[in-house]
Amino acid sequence: MRLNPDHFWTYSEWLFQQGALFNGVLLAMILSVLGFLFGYIVSVFKHGPSEGFLKVSQIIGQLFTVDLPKMSARRIYAVAKLAVKESIRKKVLVLVGIFVVGMMFAGWYLDPNAEYPARLYISFVLTATTYLVLLMALFISCFSIPADIKSRTIYTITTKPVRPLELFLGRVFGFTAIGTFVLAIMGLLSYIFVVRGLDHDHEVVSLDPTGRSGETSFDTRHRHTFTLNAEGRGTTNEVKGHRHIVTKVGDKAVVGGPIDDLTARIPIYARGLSFTGRDGEKNEGYNVGYMSEYQKYIEGDSLSRAVWRFEGVDKTLFKDVILYDLTISAFRTYKGDIVTPVGGLIHFRSTDGRVKSEDEPFKVKEFQVDRRSVRTKLKGFIEDKPADLDFFNDIAADGSFEVVIRCQDRGQYLGMAAADIYLRPADLQFWWNFVKGYISIWLQMFIVICFGTMFSTFLSGPVAVIATVAALILGFFGFFVDDLVKNTSKGGGPIESLIRLPTQMGSQIELELGNEKLQSAIFMLDRGLVTAVSRLKDAVPNFSQLDTSNFVAYGYNIFGGLLGRHLTIAFCYFVLTALVSYFFLKTREMAA
Amino acid sequence: MATSTDLENRPSTYDNDPTKTIVETRNLGKVYRDFWGRKKVQALKSLDLEVRRGEIFGLLGPNGSGKSTTIKLMLGLLFPTQGRVFVFGKEATDVSKNERIGYLPEESYLYKFLNAEETLDFYGRLFDMPADVRRERIEKLIKMVKLEHARRRQLKEYSKGMTRRIGLAQALINEPEFLVLDEPTTGLDPLGTRDMKDLILRLRDEGKTILMCSHQLADVQDVCDRVAILHQGELKELGRVDSLLKIQDLTEIHASGLSEDTKRQIRDIIEKSGGKVDRMDNPTTTMEDLFLEIVKESEQRPGRRGGRGGN
Ligand SMILES: Nc1ncnc2c1ncn2[C@@H]1O[C@H](COP(=O)(O)OP(=O)(O)OP(=O)(O)O)[C@@H](O)[C@H]1O
Ligand SMILES: [Mg+2]
């Protein structure tokens, strides 16, 4: 899993700097206009142009004058309770049983040779839960109102003083309640499954005569080696994504349970990565022209450097050592000695470059996280004079500092991206991160329920299912729309293209209409249309963006800001679907 | 000249005098359309009627004549395609009027997986009634419809008559001023029918207004104060039950103590207004006869009959 810069925006950054609020308001305006137009057109067909306008305005007016103010919590509760009973009657709890059986079989099928069993186990439970719960949410929400209409029980509901929004809210809350219950059980079972599934221990099979290092037994298809310090404490090496603590008791060493496989790192990322070229000039990093554009490269044995800039790092998060993880890859222009990894040097320096630490060599661990550390009391240079430094007093006085990496081997390249180095303050509890992963699933479930219920207010059950799924697929492909928007520079927007097509004007030639005003009007309209379309794609949720299961599986803390964003997004969909449902329920003839 | 829309748009008579009218339909019509907006059935044609406070109003008509359609229009379950309906002086689509209405649908459209208590509790909550009020009403209603023995059984286990009775209880949960009963006696045995009729009369005596439709003409005759007879969506007859059933140009005499001789001469004697007349009145027909007559007549020549029942 690669973390992207957008993963660690804070909530307010996302809302204000990244334009989420602006885009949201824009989308709301576009949708309101479209919604009004749609309502008006439908109404004109039924009532004629002037009466139609009156009807639409009335419905909007009533939302604020009566339908919102006269809502009653008791009615919503009654509808919600009924929705819960209905779901239980539909035997949704059987799902929990299916889940348990599924986990039992999964225990046999999950690959025991996996490189990272924790990732496999966590991904499995989270994915299985997501699919089951979303499916459940889809079906209970899409079939409820249509079933009421079909069985005509809706007659006895809408002839009571029940308001359209109460019908929607009650249903959504009821389904969410039952979904929450199912999710909670699944979450608990999953947690036990993961922890128990990964738990194992080893015996010490050989301890060298000094009693300082040794090897463990071969259990669950792997073994570890370990070294102990003078006090007889130490850890094993990392195999399959975990280590064990080893302690000496008497003249024997005892191996504890696995650690580090279930964790929630709180990475602190750099704010920027910059490069210098082989002659010390600023550049964008070298492109070795292979695989991805994700990483950029520096050249070995030259002035080429990669510099990460950290800002506002809170020193209270660290005691006397700063842990950091490094993921660097190497690109070899010659094979050389393939077993000797490519080497580099790393040092830390203040943002003005006056203070820097000593260079520390490292070897590239391909495809593995290199867990490193630097002591807060360290040796270095102040204006090139050797000095004893304190990290947070001298190098990062205001919490800002830079990390500099260069490659030692001539002709070889080191590749890195902004997220390839991060500081690791003390990890958070895994279980809490696991819960947050489930909150993400909960949010997805909630959105599915909102959309399912919305579609069921005007479509039959099966069609509502299809519509909801279609909306999710559309959301998933939303990024294609972004692509489309970016590419409109060539040949112009939709209207310009419409002109170009029949006139067979190539996309390279400037549009010449001979009328400047017309031309700029077309250009403006195109811009507006394209913006509208690109915003409209946000009207359907993109679940691939809401999915945080990889965070849990790869042991990264799900940042509060990220969860906050998802929460906000879910709330917006809730409001959107509530409004749409209001209009459909309000205008629908229940007995027709 | 006042156009029909002007007439439709004048304020409802309820606003003038809330003590008189509960429901008012004006030129009310309903066309069922299919998805594409094509006309399927004209279920109701320009209906004008009023339901007055405190009366039992009966809607009669053969199957498919538009009775249920009329009721659904009044309840806002359907929207008129022509004309308007006012209930308590408000448009039928206004939700707040439902506070004062009780509705028993043609079939009991209730949640089969709830038991009697849960059902009433659910509908009570929909009226935003606090828990203690709900508890008290539920007790009272369950006793009233005689379902004490089955109060904790799921409705799917109920017989037709029991379902009908829980449906009625549900319609009364809010102590409505106006009660709409779509065929209240279907599925009830003679005893149950008698109970239902007594109940309807009792509710009327308590001051409630009742609109019911039924095929059980005898029931309508027994309880209704006024009736409207619909046929193929058209109003055929509207008036007081007693005057509708009066046959104006006939005289009925109940006499006793007459010998065979006098019987032979009875015509003469009556002409000379002699003899002892026990009772002299217009004979009444039964509802059934009237109904059949109207339907037959209407099939021969469509349109409203020359009215004979006074309002
Ligand atoms: N939802 C509907 N869609 C289309 N046509 C309908 C619908 N409901 C009723 N109709 C038609 O409207 C007409 C009137 O029906 P309505 O249910 O009002 O009759 P009714 O008088 O209540 O009959 P019954 O005594 O059988 O209950 C019928 O021709 C019926 O087929
Ligand atoms: Mg192990």
PDB file of N, CA and C and ligand atoms in Angstrom, chain A residues 200-202 219-220 222 224 242 244 258, ligand 2:
ATOM      1  N   HIS A 200       1.175 -17.311  17.779  1.00  0.00           N
ATOM      2  CA  HIS A 200       1.963 -18.539  17.766  1.00  0.00           C
ATOM      3  C   HIS A 200       3.187 -18.274  18.620  1.00  0.00           C
ATOM      4  N   ASP A 201       3.882 -19.330  19.017  1.00  0.00           N
ATOM      5  CA  ASP A 201       5.181 -19.056  19.650  1.00  0.00           C
ATOM      6  C   ASP A 201       6.228 -20.058  19.172  1.00  0.00           C
ATOM      7  N   HIS A 202       7.397 -19.771  19.568  1.00  0.00           N
ATOM      8  CA  HIS A 202       8.528 -20.611  19.170  1.00  0.00           C
ATOM      9  C   HIS A 202       9.275 -21.039  20.420  1.00  0.00           C
ATOM     10  N   ASP A 219       8.270 -22.940  13.409  1.00  0.00           N
ATOM     11  CA  ASP A 219       6.838 -23.098  13.672  1.00  0.00           C
ATOM     12  C   ASP A 219       6.061 -22.248  12.688  1.00  0.00           C
ATOM     13  N   THR A 220       4.832 -22.690  12.390  1.00  0.00           N
ATOM     14  CA  THR A 220       3.998 -22.019  11.383  1.00  0.00           C
ATOM     15  C   THR A 220       4.847 -21.504  10.213  1.00  0.00           C
ATOM     16  N   HIS A 222       7.981 -20.805   9.634  1.00  0.00           N
ATOM     17  CA  HIS A 222       9.084 -19.845   9.641  1.00  0.00           C
ATOM     18  C   HIS A 222       9.884 -19.988  10.927  1.00  0.00           C
ATOM     19  N   HIS A 224      12.972 -17.655  13.408  1.00  0.00           N
ATOM     20  CA  HIS A 224      13.625 -16.360  13.621  1.00  0.00           C
ATOM     21  C   HIS A 224      15.025 -16.577  14.188  1.00  0.00           C
ATOM     22  N   HIS A 242       6.510  -9.921  11.461  1.00  0.00           N
ATOM     23  CA  HIS A 242       6.432  -9.801  12.909  1.00  0.00           C
ATOM     24  C   HIS A 242       7.760 -10.175  13.558  1.00  0.00           C
ATOM     25  N   HIS A 244       9.416 -11.265  17.724  1.00  0.00           N
ATOM     26  CA  HIS A 244       9.051 -11.724  19.061  1.00  0.00           C
ATOM     27  C   HIS A 244      10.015 -11.094  20.040  1.00  0.00           C
ATOM     28  N   PRO A 258       3.920 -12.960  19.135  1.00  0.00           N
ATOM     29  CA  PRO A 258       4.333 -12.074  18.038  1.00  0.00           C
ATOM     30  C   PRO A 258       4.021 -10.609  18.337  1.00  0.00           C
TER      31      PRO A 258
HETATM   32 MG    MG C   2       6.928 -16.355  14.792  1.00  0.00          MG
END
